[in-house]
Amino acid sequence: MKTFKIGGIHPNDNKFSAGKRILPVALPKQVIIPLAAYLGAPSVAVVEKGEKVKAGQLVGKANGFVSSNVHSSVSGKVVKIEPALDASGYKRMSVFIDVEGDEWMEGIDRSTEIIRECRLTKEEIIQKIHDAGIVGLGGATFPAHVKLTPPPGKKAEVLVINAVECEPYLTCDHQLMMEHTEEILIGISILMKALQVERTVIGIENNKKDAIELFKNRIQARSFDGIEVVALKVQYPQGGEKQLIDAAIGRQVPSGALPIEVGAVVQNVGTVFAIYEAVQKNKPLIERVVTITGKSLLNPGNYMVRIGTPLANVVELAGGMPADTGKIIGGGPMMGRALMSLDIPTAKGSAGVLFMAEDEARRKEMKNCIRCAKCVSVCPMGLEPFLLMAQGEREMWPEMENDRVMDCIECGSCSYTCPANRPLLDYIRQGKFTVSGIIRNRKTPNP
Amino acid sequence: MNIILISLITLGVIGALAALILFFVAKKFYVFEDPRIDEVEAALPAANCGGCGYPGCRGFADACVKADDLDGLFCPVGGADTMSKVAAILGKTASAAEPTVAVVRCNGSCENRVRTNQYDGVKSCKVAHNLYGGDTGCSYGCLGLGDCEVSCKFDALYINPETMLPEIDEDKCTSCGACVKACPKLLIELRRKGPKSRRIYVSCMNKDKGAVNKKVCSVACIGCSKCFKVCPFEAITMGNNLAFIDSEKCRLCRKCVDECPTSAITELNFPPKKPKVEVAETSEKEN
C-alpha cells in the first residue's frame, strides 16, 4: 500500500465520532464573524453598524488577490464591528450579528437536489469560487481561487484530493464523504474543468475502508471519468500537501517550491464540497462540518455549524464540557491550537474541538537531549529538529535558514516522538516566524 | 655528543630563519592602530553590553576615536563621567545625554489582571507571544516569562514572583537597552531618570477601547483623556486609546496621577502623598 517515503508517526487514531451522522446546530443568539479568519490579507467590512443582513450576504470584501470574501452566515442585525478573540489567540476585527429569523439571499438553492451539469467556463467557475469566499477547509484556510490560478508558465497536470484526515480524533471529512459522495464527485469534475486537468487522484487512508468502497462504486456507477481512488497506508502527517503528493502520485515537491512545480494541485475534500455548493447552488461558504470529540465527552459527534457560532453552542449539543477537561483544542490534537475560551466563534478552518483531560493535556517534564535521533527519523521533511531547536534557543537565525527551517510543516511529529519531552516545535516555530520576517525584509527592505 | 651538537645547530638555524621571516613579515604587514583606542577602552566600563549600539567597548572606543565629534556617541553604562574622561583623552567635547533608566509599562499584576488560562509551553516570552495573546485577557500586557530578566547583564531586572511583573533596580540599571529589545510586547521604555529619580509614566500599553480593556485589567489606561485635559504643561498626548507622558515636558506636578480613574499612571520615588488640597498647592510652588 502506498504512503509517503520520509518519516511519519502512528498515533492512536481515537476516532470516537466516526459514523455519527452530521447533525444541524440550532441558530445561536449572536454570531461573531471574523474578517480575517483565513490565511492572507484581512477582508474589508462592507456593512455598517445597525444594518440588516441576510444569510449569504457579503460582509467583508476580499482585499487583494491572496484574500477572501466573508459572508454573513445568518440573517439579522449588525450590532458592532470590533476586535474579538478568535482561534488565533489574538483579537481580530469581527462583525457581530444578532440573529433574527433565518432569511436567505435570493438565488441560493437550499434544496437537497443534486445538480450534475455545469455549463460554466473555466473563468466563470474560478470567479464563482472567489465570490463565495472559499478557503481550504483542511485547516490552513488558504484561499481556494489562488490555488486554481497557476502562475504563468506553470500547468497543472493532476488534481489530488486530500481525503486523508490523518489527524487523530477528527471525523468531519470522513462523515462528509459518506453523506455527500455524489456532490463531492461533481465538485471534483468542476475543479477538473477549472484547472483543465484530465486526471484526479483521491487519497484516502485505509482506516476509512467504507469511504474507499463507496467512492469506487459511485465513480463506476455514475461514470465519472478520470477520477481514481488510492488507498493509503495509515500514517501521520499524510494530509500534508507535500506528503500527500508523494504518497498518491509519487512526485516529490522540491524544498521551498509549491505543488504546482510538479504539476499537482491539492484540494481538501471539504473544500471540494463547498465548491460544489458555491458553483451549482450559489451558496457561499457560511457553514461547515465540525467534529466535537474527546475521551470523556458524553456524546462525540459531527455537526453542521454556521460560521461564527460560538463553540459553546455546539459543545452543548455534544453533552457539554467534561468536568476533567484540562485543555480545549481547536482542530486535531497534532496540529490544533489550544483555545482560551468556548466563546470563540467557529471559523472556516475549525475542523474540530477536542477536549483533553487534565492528565493527558499536561506537558511532561523536559529532560536533556540524549541524541537518539528519533526526531530526525520521524521528520517528514527530512529536517533535524534537535539541531533546529538548539539553534532556536540560541537565536541563530541565519543558521536555521541554512538548515531549511522554512520547510517545516509544523506537524509536531518531532515533539510527539521525543523521549525527553523536549519542546522541539515551540522553538522551530519561533525560528520560522523570525526567519520568514528576515526573508521578507530582504525582499522589500524597510525604508 | 655529536648528535646533541647537530640538533642544537639545526634548531638554532631554523629558529634564526623563522625569526628573520617573522621580522620582515611584521614590517611588511604592519597595521597602524591608533594608541588612543586602547586608552579610551581602558576608560570605558568594560561591560561589553552593546547598549551604545556598537559591538562591545572596543568597538565603541574605535568609533569614538574615528568620529569628528562625540555627538550621538554615549556610553549608557558609564554615563556623563565616563564620557568626559573619553572626551579628555581625545580632546573633544563630551556629548551631553541625561541619564535614563528602564521602566516597565505594564502594571497588570496577578491581582489587577485575572488569569484566564494557563500557559504550559516553553518559558520564553517570544515563543508565547508567537503562539497567542497571553494567559490573561490582555494581549498587550506582560507575559511574565522573563525574557527581559535573562537579557539583563547587570542583574538589575528580575520578575517579582508575587506580581509576575519585572521590577527594575534603578541603581544597577545602566539603561543599556537589552531588555527593551528582548520584550516581544515592547513594554519596556528607556526613560529620563528625572530629578531625584522621580518619574511619572503611563503604565499600560493596551490599545483596545476602554470598555474592552477595563474588563480584563483593573489598572488599564482606558484612553479617557482626563489626564490630557488636566495637564498644565501639555506633556500628555493621546493616541491608540492610550495616554503618553513626554518625560521632557513633564514637570512632575502629579495632577494626572490624581485624575486617572484607573490608577494607570505610576509615580516613582515621590514622598508619601499628603491630602489632596495640599498636593495641589505644593506642586504649584515647586513649579
XYZ file of C-alpha atoms in Angstrom:
734
model
C 0.000 0.000 0.000
C 1.198 3.478 -0.826
C 2.411 6.096 1.619
C 4.991 8.898 1.777
C 8.625 7.919 1.979
C 10.335 10.013 4.644
C 9.467 9.942 8.338
C 5.973 9.759 9.779
C 4.409 8.510 13.011
C 1.474 6.345 14.067
C -0.521 7.963 16.870
C -3.688 6.258 18.172
C -6.475 7.463 15.951
C -9.221 7.662 18.620
C -11.951 8.373 16.081
C -14.847 8.288 18.576
C -17.220 10.221 16.351
C -16.760 8.011 13.264
C -20.040 7.053 11.646
C -22.048 9.643 13.595
C -24.452 11.431 11.255
C -23.909 15.127 10.641
C -26.440 16.961 12.809
C -27.553 20.548 12.312
C -26.950 23.018 15.126
C -29.688 25.447 16.191
C -29.026 29.091 15.345
C -27.299 30.950 18.167
C -28.461 34.326 19.521
C -25.424 36.081 18.128
C -22.716 35.169 15.644
C -19.213 36.649 15.539
C -17.776 36.598 12.040
C -14.032 37.289 11.921
C -12.982 39.370 8.915
C -9.584 37.694 8.761
C -10.072 34.092 9.782
C -8.025 32.706 6.911
C -4.509 32.942 5.527
C -3.975 36.196 3.633
C -4.867 39.875 3.813
C -7.896 40.657 6.027
C -11.100 41.494 4.197
C -12.664 44.952 4.402
C -16.050 45.296 6.095
C -18.793 46.369 3.668
C -21.629 46.505 6.197
C -22.277 49.109 8.851
C -23.455 49.024 12.420
C -27.232 48.726 12.540
C -27.537 47.313 9.022
C -29.866 44.363 8.379
C -28.215 41.421 6.668
C -29.445 38.153 5.214
C -27.731 34.787 5.331
C -25.263 34.606 2.481
C -24.833 38.365 2.199
C -21.317 39.735 1.730
C -19.993 41.389 4.901
C -16.274 41.521 4.139
C -14.800 42.109 0.700
C -11.535 40.459 -0.348
C -8.633 42.906 -0.138
C -6.178 41.826 -2.815
C -5.501 38.547 -4.624
C -4.472 36.418 -1.649
C -7.546 37.345 0.356
C -11.080 36.081 0.580
C -14.687 37.270 0.767
C -16.551 36.829 4.039
C -20.320 36.340 4.181
C -22.931 36.576 6.879
C -23.987 33.099 7.991
C -27.301 34.229 9.482
C -29.964 36.855 8.944
C -30.196 39.659 11.455
C -28.767 42.988 12.500
C -25.126 44.050 12.653
C -24.628 45.239 16.240
C -20.954 46.129 16.178
C -17.711 45.721 14.292
C -14.992 45.247 16.870
C -11.975 43.079 17.595
C -12.932 39.734 19.083
C -10.852 36.853 20.358
C -10.635 34.060 17.788
C -8.822 30.751 17.408
C -5.525 32.550 16.676
C -5.328 33.575 20.353
C -5.435 37.251 19.445
C -8.236 39.724 18.994
C -9.081 40.387 15.375
C -11.654 42.571 13.664
C -15.022 40.785 13.576
C -18.620 41.535 12.681
C -21.138 40.823 15.457
C -24.612 39.942 14.147
C -27.715 39.482 16.307
C -29.762 36.670 14.781
C -33.314 37.475 13.658
C -35.195 34.728 11.822
C -33.482 32.769 9.061
C -33.838 34.676 5.840
C -31.536 33.813 2.945
C -30.296 35.833 -0.016
C -32.205 35.284 -3.242
C -30.604 32.922 -5.715
C -29.241 30.478 -3.146
C -30.581 26.984 -3.820
C -31.121 25.280 -0.457
C -32.801 22.120 -1.789
C -31.072 18.771 -1.500
C -31.464 18.107 -5.211
C -28.172 17.154 -6.857
C -27.231 19.093 -9.968
C -24.594 17.446 -12.079
C -24.450 19.530 -15.207
C -22.157 22.556 -15.212
C -22.065 24.759 -18.312
C -19.794 27.465 -16.918
C -16.405 28.244 -18.424
C -13.135 27.917 -16.534
C -13.014 31.650 -15.710
C -16.620 31.733 -14.550
C -16.033 28.804 -12.193
C -12.985 30.416 -10.594
C -14.833 33.729 -10.286
C -17.711 31.972 -8.524
C -15.332 30.227 -6.133
C -13.688 33.564 -5.383
C -17.036 35.303 -4.821
C -18.241 32.569 -2.485
C -15.240 33.147 -0.212
C -13.990 29.580 -0.358
C -10.804 28.784 1.518
C -9.022 25.495 2.185
C -11.088 23.724 4.828
C -8.347 21.305 5.830
C -7.104 23.783 8.392
C -4.639 26.089 6.662
C -7.520 28.170 5.189
C -5.617 29.266 2.099
C -7.953 30.986 -0.414
C -9.060 28.334 -2.938
C -9.102 30.561 -6.032
C -5.372 31.266 -5.639
C -4.546 27.566 -5.942
C -6.776 27.292 -9.016
C -4.878 30.059 -10.798
C -1.442 28.606 -11.550
C 1.284 31.222 -12.099
C 2.118 31.949 -15.762
C 4.174 29.239 -17.399
C 3.023 26.537 -14.981
C 0.431 23.933 -15.924
C -1.498 21.679 -13.571
C -1.497 18.021 -14.629
C -3.056 16.170 -11.707
C -5.647 17.195 -9.173
C -5.041 15.496 -5.825
C -7.963 15.359 -3.421
C -6.990 15.278 0.228
C -9.424 12.888 1.903
C -6.769 11.519 4.228
C -7.878 13.021 7.542
C -4.687 11.829 9.212
C -5.290 13.867 12.374
C -6.393 11.606 15.201
C -9.912 12.192 16.622
C -11.269 14.169 13.630
C -14.017 12.595 11.507
C -15.696 15.570 9.811
C -14.231 14.845 6.363
C -14.947 11.123 6.657
C -18.608 11.708 7.508
C -18.950 14.330 4.776
C -17.641 11.788 2.254
C -20.121 9.177 3.430
C -23.122 11.503 3.244
C -22.295 13.660 0.235
C -20.367 11.327 -2.060
C -22.055 12.398 -5.252
C -21.756 16.126 -4.528
C -18.048 15.714 -3.865
C -17.546 13.844 -7.151
C -19.390 16.599 -9.040
C -17.249 19.165 -7.201
C -14.173 17.304 -8.430
C -15.346 17.384 -12.055
C -15.971 21.131 -11.726
C -12.438 21.580 -10.398
C -11.031 19.437 -13.226
C -12.742 21.767 -15.650
C -11.417 24.856 -13.880
C -7.871 23.504 -13.887
C -8.217 21.769 -17.263
C -6.736 18.533 -16.000
C -7.644 15.040 -17.151
C -6.679 13.116 -14.046
C -7.711 13.246 -10.408
C -6.440 11.115 -7.553
C -8.422 10.891 -4.314
C -6.143 9.873 -1.459
C -7.981 8.106 1.384
C -6.303 6.435 4.352
C -7.018 2.769 4.828
C -8.789 3.261 8.172
C -11.773 4.558 6.157
C -12.446 1.411 4.143
C -16.173 2.194 3.821
C -15.401 5.539 2.168
C -12.926 3.947 -0.233
C -15.532 1.351 -1.285
C -18.283 3.932 -1.593
C -16.229 6.225 -3.791
C -15.030 3.392 -6.033
C -18.624 2.213 -6.535
C -20.034 5.653 -7.208
C -17.305 6.570 -9.685
C -18.129 3.440 -11.651
C -21.908 3.616 -11.319
C -22.164 7.250 -12.353
C -19.193 7.093 -14.797
C -17.046 9.933 -13.548
C -14.122 9.841 -15.966
C -10.524 10.366 -14.946
C -11.111 10.059 -11.192
C -9.304 7.313 -9.292
C -9.254 6.402 -5.616
C -5.980 5.481 -3.931
C -5.997 3.688 -0.591
C -3.098 4.917 1.527
C -1.382 3.271 4.468
C -2.350 4.989 7.741
C 0.466 7.295 8.698
C 0.654 10.829 10.086
C 1.155 13.513 8.541
C -0.153 12.130 5.269
C -2.554 15.067 4.980
C 0.370 17.446 4.498
C 0.292 18.708 0.924
C 3.785 17.560 0.005
C 3.401 14.217 1.805
C 0.118 13.519 0.031
C 1.559 14.279 -3.398
C 4.428 11.902 -2.663
C 2.056 9.196 -1.393
C -0.668 9.490 -4.033
C 1.208 10.214 -7.260
C 4.815 9.547 -6.302
C 6.170 13.013 -7.077
C 8.452 14.977 -4.749
C 7.955 18.707 -4.366
C 11.369 20.390 -4.080
C 12.342 22.411 -1.000
C 10.758 25.837 -0.953
C 8.569 25.155 -4.016
C 4.800 24.891 -4.361
C 2.998 21.694 -5.523
C 2.364 23.295 -8.933
C 6.109 22.849 -9.559
C 5.451 19.127 -10.060
C 2.124 19.741 -11.817
C -0.083 18.975 -8.851
C -2.895 20.925 -7.189
C -4.207 19.685 -3.853
C -7.674 20.432 -2.504
C -9.266 19.148 0.663
C -12.433 17.101 0.335
C -14.383 19.572 2.481
C -13.293 22.381 0.187
C -14.498 20.374 -2.803
C -17.932 20.048 -1.240
C -18.008 23.811 -0.560
C -17.009 24.414 -4.185
C -19.866 22.209 -5.383
C -22.321 24.212 -3.290
C -20.871 27.519 -4.449
C -20.866 26.716 -8.156
C -24.039 24.621 -8.501
C -26.148 26.071 -5.704
C -24.817 29.653 -5.447
C -24.205 29.100 -1.766
C -21.249 30.949 -0.241
C -19.108 29.304 2.424
C -21.184 30.004 5.522
C -21.316 26.630 7.225
C -19.031 23.671 7.739
C -18.837 20.306 9.470
C -17.190 20.394 12.890
C -16.211 17.343 14.933
C -16.753 17.690 18.679
C -14.801 14.977 20.424
C -12.831 13.878 23.458
C -12.283 10.787 25.578
C -14.610 11.814 28.397
C -17.141 13.687 26.263
C -20.669 12.327 26.667
C -21.695 12.404 23.046
C -18.941 12.979 20.483
C -20.278 13.748 17.023
C -20.193 15.696 13.782
C -22.206 18.878 13.442
C -23.101 21.227 10.601
C -22.321 24.626 12.090
C -22.854 28.119 10.727
C -19.585 30.068 10.645
C -19.442 32.460 13.588
C -21.459 30.315 16.004
C -19.757 30.391 19.408
C -18.211 26.972 20.049
C -20.061 26.754 23.368
C -23.347 26.355 21.458
C -22.026 23.333 19.589
C -20.401 21.775 22.627
C -23.712 21.903 24.478
C -25.170 19.505 21.914
C -22.307 17.086 22.425
C -23.082 16.805 26.111
C -21.315 19.855 27.484
C -17.734 20.308 28.583
C -16.466 17.306 30.589
C -15.537 18.091 34.195
C -11.984 16.761 33.874
C -11.092 18.993 30.918
C -7.513 20.248 31.050
C -7.207 21.661 27.577
C -9.576 22.576 24.752
C -8.025 22.233 21.334
C -9.318 23.821 18.157
C -8.594 21.318 15.381
C -6.902 17.964 15.869
C -4.505 17.015 18.661
C -1.390 17.167 16.473
C -1.697 20.487 14.675
C -4.584 22.147 16.525
C -4.216 25.162 18.769
C -5.290 25.343 22.384
C -8.313 27.599 22.761
C -8.637 30.093 25.571
C -12.415 30.034 25.850
C -15.511 28.480 24.311
C -16.849 31.906 23.305
C -14.501 31.760 20.335
C -16.540 31.620 17.124
C -16.428 28.718 14.669
C -14.191 29.775 11.804
C -13.814 28.475 8.261
C -10.796 26.476 9.411
C -12.306 24.928 12.565
C -12.405 21.243 11.749
C -12.945 20.165 15.313
C -12.997 20.856 19.012
C -11.171 18.344 21.188
C -11.441 18.092 24.954
C -8.355 16.653 26.601
C -8.356 15.514 30.184
C -6.115 17.274 32.663
C -3.557 14.437 32.955
C -3.479 13.871 29.217
C -3.013 17.521 28.356
C -0.231 18.454 30.720
C 3.255 18.615 29.293
C 5.714 16.234 30.819
C 8.935 17.382 32.419
C 11.648 18.273 29.930
C 14.882 16.312 30.099
C 18.197 16.564 28.294
C 18.525 15.554 24.669
C 20.039 12.090 24.518
C 20.865 12.300 20.797
C 18.663 9.320 19.951
C 17.748 10.929 16.604
C 14.127 9.798 16.812
C 13.036 13.290 15.785
C 15.274 13.099 12.732
C 13.845 9.758 11.641
C 10.193 10.841 12.008
C 10.503 14.277 10.374
C 8.529 14.046 7.112
C 10.542 16.894 5.606
C 13.934 15.345 6.379
C 14.979 18.068 8.821
C 16.988 17.788 12.019
C 14.582 19.056 14.681
C 17.014 18.687 17.623
C 19.507 20.915 15.831
C 16.899 23.488 14.852
C 15.693 23.659 18.445
C 19.213 24.237 19.733
C 19.682 26.977 17.163
C 16.305 28.481 18.057
C 17.225 28.629 21.740
C 20.411 30.493 20.838
C 18.661 32.733 18.307
C 20.934 31.576 15.452
C 18.589 32.676 12.682
C 20.921 32.521 9.637
C 21.991 29.006 10.599
C 18.350 27.992 10.935
C 17.611 29.333 7.483
C 20.525 27.316 6.093
C 19.177 24.201 7.753
C 15.848 24.679 5.911
C 13.693 25.709 8.866
C 11.193 27.198 6.396
C 10.472 23.679 5.072
C 8.975 22.681 8.435
C 5.250 21.962 8.106
C 4.708 22.173 11.898
C 3.214 18.677 12.021
C 4.588 18.124 15.518
C 5.885 14.600 14.855
C 9.219 15.518 16.466
C 7.721 16.775 19.717
C 5.337 13.788 19.778
C 8.091 11.251 19.476
C 10.771 12.836 21.685
C 11.514 10.567 24.687
C 12.969 13.521 26.598
C 9.782 15.604 26.081
C 11.698 18.457 24.522
C 9.599 21.322 23.138
C 11.132 20.985 19.674
C 8.298 22.505 17.687
C 7.946 25.520 20.007
C 11.431 26.695 19.109
C 11.225 25.673 15.462
C 8.007 27.657 15.063
C 9.700 30.630 16.706
C 12.559 30.224 14.213
C 10.181 30.018 11.267
C 8.455 33.188 12.382
C 11.699 35.145 12.731
C 13.357 33.746 9.603
C 10.287 34.488 7.468
C 10.488 38.072 8.737
C 14.166 38.239 7.779
C 13.398 36.881 4.290
C 10.556 39.370 3.827
C 12.829 42.250 4.812
C 15.469 41.082 2.384
C 12.962 41.167 -0.480
C 11.424 44.520 0.403
C 13.737 46.358 2.784
C 12.068 48.822 5.101
C 12.936 52.404 4.191
C 77.670 14.353 21.917
C 77.761 14.793 18.184
C 74.003 14.252 17.906
C 73.295 16.873 20.528
C 75.510 19.359 18.754
C 73.930 18.738 15.347
C 70.395 19.073 16.690
C 71.290 22.248 18.582
C 72.795 23.820 15.479
C 69.889 22.747 13.237
C 67.266 24.050 15.657
C 69.249 27.240 16.136
C 69.406 27.856 12.392
C 65.667 27.122 11.952
C 64.894 29.466 14.864
C 67.012 32.250 13.402
C 65.447 31.819 9.959
C 61.923 31.864 11.369
C 62.738 34.986 13.390
C 64.077 36.678 10.282
C 60.933 35.821 8.266
C 58.656 36.953 11.076
C 60.592 40.214 11.374
C 60.140 41.090 7.713
C 56.516 39.936 7.610
C 55.718 42.048 10.658
C 57.328 45.050 8.927
C 55.565 44.402 5.631
C 52.063 43.843 7.007
C 52.212 46.320 9.850
C 48.788 47.836 10.599
C 48.746 51.143 12.334
C 46.323 51.218 15.210
C 45.637 54.442 16.987
C 47.061 54.032 20.504
C 44.222 56.220 21.756
C 41.795 53.349 21.129
C 43.466 51.420 23.946
C 43.354 54.450 26.189
C 39.686 55.078 25.524
C 38.875 51.418 26.015
C 40.597 51.479 29.382
C 38.372 54.401 30.405
C 35.197 52.534 29.452
C 33.408 50.285 31.939
C 34.242 47.067 30.030
C 30.676 45.798 30.339
C 30.534 44.910 26.637
C 26.757 45.236 26.789
C 26.192 46.793 23.400
C 23.966 49.487 24.879
C 25.834 52.154 22.901
C 24.936 50.441 19.650
C 28.489 49.201 18.940
C 29.819 45.667 19.297
C 31.400 45.855 22.721
C 33.525 48.509 24.393
C 36.389 48.268 21.916
C 34.005 48.854 19.034
C 32.714 51.935 20.800
C 36.253 53.158 21.552
C 37.147 52.756 17.890
C 34.056 54.728 16.880
C 34.885 57.493 19.370
C 38.427 57.863 18.053
C 37.313 57.915 14.422
C 34.363 60.294 14.910
C 34.827 64.016 14.307
C 32.889 64.894 17.414
C 31.246 62.861 20.109
C 27.676 63.850 19.279
C 25.428 60.834 19.364
C 28.069 58.661 20.996
C 27.168 57.866 24.538
C 28.013 55.113 26.941
C 24.855 54.464 28.936
C 26.679 52.369 31.500
C 29.421 54.850 32.350
C 27.261 57.909 31.893
C 28.471 61.505 31.792
C 31.590 60.808 33.908
C 32.974 58.240 31.526
C 32.139 60.353 28.521
C 34.032 63.345 29.937
C 37.056 61.087 30.509
C 36.822 59.864 26.940
C 36.499 63.454 25.737
C 39.585 64.445 27.707
C 41.668 61.665 26.118
C 40.559 62.608 22.628
C 40.497 66.379 23.120
C 36.883 66.589 22.011
C 33.792 67.808 23.824
C 31.654 65.207 25.527
C 28.120 64.700 24.352
C 25.552 65.530 26.968
C 22.830 62.989 27.497
C 20.679 62.847 30.523
C 20.791 59.580 32.382
C 17.903 57.293 31.544
C 16.543 54.198 33.191
C 14.287 51.372 32.053
C 10.633 51.424 33.058
C 8.082 48.658 32.502
C 4.848 49.967 31.052
C 2.531 47.311 32.410
C 1.050 47.082 35.860
C -1.087 44.006 35.271
C -0.110 42.053 38.355
C -1.955 38.868 39.297
C -4.244 40.993 41.447
C -5.054 43.586 38.804
C -5.352 41.273 35.847
C -7.169 37.967 36.143
C -5.532 34.926 34.579
C -7.933 33.288 32.129
C -5.814 30.321 31.091
C -2.564 28.543 31.856
C 0.405 28.569 29.550
C 2.435 25.373 29.743
C 4.797 25.802 26.825
C 8.419 26.871 26.754
C 9.277 29.501 29.358
C 10.040 32.217 26.848
C 8.031 35.364 26.169
C 8.943 35.313 22.479
C 7.633 31.776 21.968
C 4.430 32.508 23.888
C 3.940 35.778 22.019
C 4.068 33.973 18.687
C 1.574 31.435 19.914
C -1.172 33.605 21.369
C -2.149 36.737 23.247
C -1.107 35.532 26.682
C -2.580 33.982 29.802
C -4.780 36.966 30.610
C -7.480 38.741 28.649
C -4.993 41.498 27.744
C -2.896 40.660 24.700
C -0.708 43.764 25.088
C 0.494 43.203 28.624
C 3.434 41.480 30.271
C 3.628 37.704 29.853
C 5.836 37.335 32.915
C 8.042 34.601 31.449
C 11.220 36.588 31.961
C 12.928 37.175 28.618
C 13.966 40.579 29.997
C 15.376 39.003 33.143
C 17.541 36.685 31.050
C 18.700 39.517 28.797
C 19.863 41.777 31.661
C 23.618 41.534 32.156
C 23.684 43.745 35.208
C 21.321 41.821 37.448
C 19.160 44.917 37.517
C 15.908 43.320 36.486
C 14.017 40.437 37.976
C 10.484 39.069 37.862
C 8.681 39.566 41.138
C 7.083 36.177 41.866
C 4.131 37.855 43.592
C 3.094 40.168 40.804
C 4.717 38.191 37.948
C 5.928 41.513 36.587
C 9.509 42.648 36.020
C 10.941 45.058 38.553
C 13.926 47.256 37.902
C 16.705 48.018 40.338
C 17.428 51.636 39.467
C 20.895 51.652 40.997
C 22.017 48.718 38.900
C 20.218 49.610 35.648
C 22.627 51.058 33.139
C 19.917 51.620 30.534
C 21.833 49.545 28.004
C 18.547 48.700 26.277
C 18.953 44.905 26.201
C 15.586 44.363 27.898
C 13.890 46.793 25.518
C 14.975 44.571 22.636
C 14.118 41.355 24.480
C 10.474 42.221 25.203
C 8.211 40.990 22.386
C 5.345 43.143 23.690
C 7.524 46.289 23.558
C 6.632 47.176 27.129
C 9.985 48.448 28.343
C 10.974 52.033 27.695
C 14.186 53.902 28.470
C 13.001 56.992 30.266
C 14.690 60.122 31.598
C 15.727 59.426 35.159
C 14.368 62.773 36.331
C 15.330 64.939 39.312
C 15.813 62.819 42.445
C 14.887 59.836 40.263
C 11.273 60.969 40.310
C 9.267 59.788 37.335
C 5.675 59.677 36.174
C 4.591 57.427 33.348
C 1.522 55.685 31.963
C 1.907 52.079 32.940
C -0.206 50.477 30.209
C 0.200 49.641 26.542
C -3.290 48.259 25.814
C -4.546 49.770 22.569
C -8.089 48.417 22.922
C -11.011 50.679 23.696
C -11.603 51.478 27.351
C -14.783 49.445 27.590
C -12.908 46.368 26.375
C -9.708 46.606 28.386
C -11.365 47.652 31.628
C -12.962 44.218 31.755
C -9.651 42.398 31.621
C -7.434 44.636 33.763
C -8.344 46.957 36.597
C -5.380 49.283 36.035
C -5.579 49.617 32.244
C -5.399 53.007 30.549
C -8.907 53.438 29.159
C -8.000 56.385 26.975
C -10.450 58.733 28.721
C -8.219 61.813 28.128
C -8.759 63.112 31.666
C -5.004 63.378 32.255
C -4.582 65.044 28.885
C -7.069 67.746 29.907
C -5.688 68.290 33.396
C -2.018 68.551 32.409
C -0.925 72.212 32.600
C 2.274 71.630 30.575
C 0.931 69.862 27.508
C 3.183 66.934 28.305
C 0.484 64.335 27.628
C -0.532 63.144 24.176
C -3.326 60.746 23.291
C -3.175 58.074 20.599
C -4.317 54.472 20.056
C -6.663 54.764 23.064
C -3.617 55.425 25.210
C -2.093 58.373 27.004
C 1.625 59.024 26.735
C 3.604 61.343 29.008
C 6.553 63.092 27.408
C 9.283 62.998 30.043
C 10.936 66.113 28.559
C 7.849 68.236 29.107
C 6.567 66.656 32.315
C 7.193 68.847 35.353
C 6.168 66.163 37.843
C 3.150 68.049 39.238
C 1.255 64.770 39.697
C -2.111 66.227 38.729
C -2.621 63.421 36.227
C -1.880 60.765 38.833
C -4.760 62.000 40.976
C -7.034 62.423 37.993
C -6.609 58.942 36.497
C -9.758 56.897 37.210
C -7.981 53.537 36.864
C -4.636 54.404 38.522
C -2.878 53.585 35.284
C -0.355 56.374 35.838
C 2.556 55.324 38.010
C 4.682 57.683 40.068
C 8.061 56.633 41.349
C 10.219 57.839 44.233
C 7.892 60.595 45.388
C 7.452 61.225 49.107
C 4.238 59.790 50.528
C 1.112 61.616 49.463
C -0.364 64.393 51.565
C -4.061 65.286 51.459
C -5.250 66.321 48.036
C -5.548 70.110 48.551
C -2.016 70.415 49.836
C -0.579 68.447 46.964
C -2.072 70.872 44.504
C -0.570 73.822 46.359
C 2.893 72.385 46.780
C 3.073 71.347 43.171
C 2.330 74.877 42.128
C 5.052 76.205 44.395
C 7.531 73.715 43.016
C 6.895 74.934 39.567
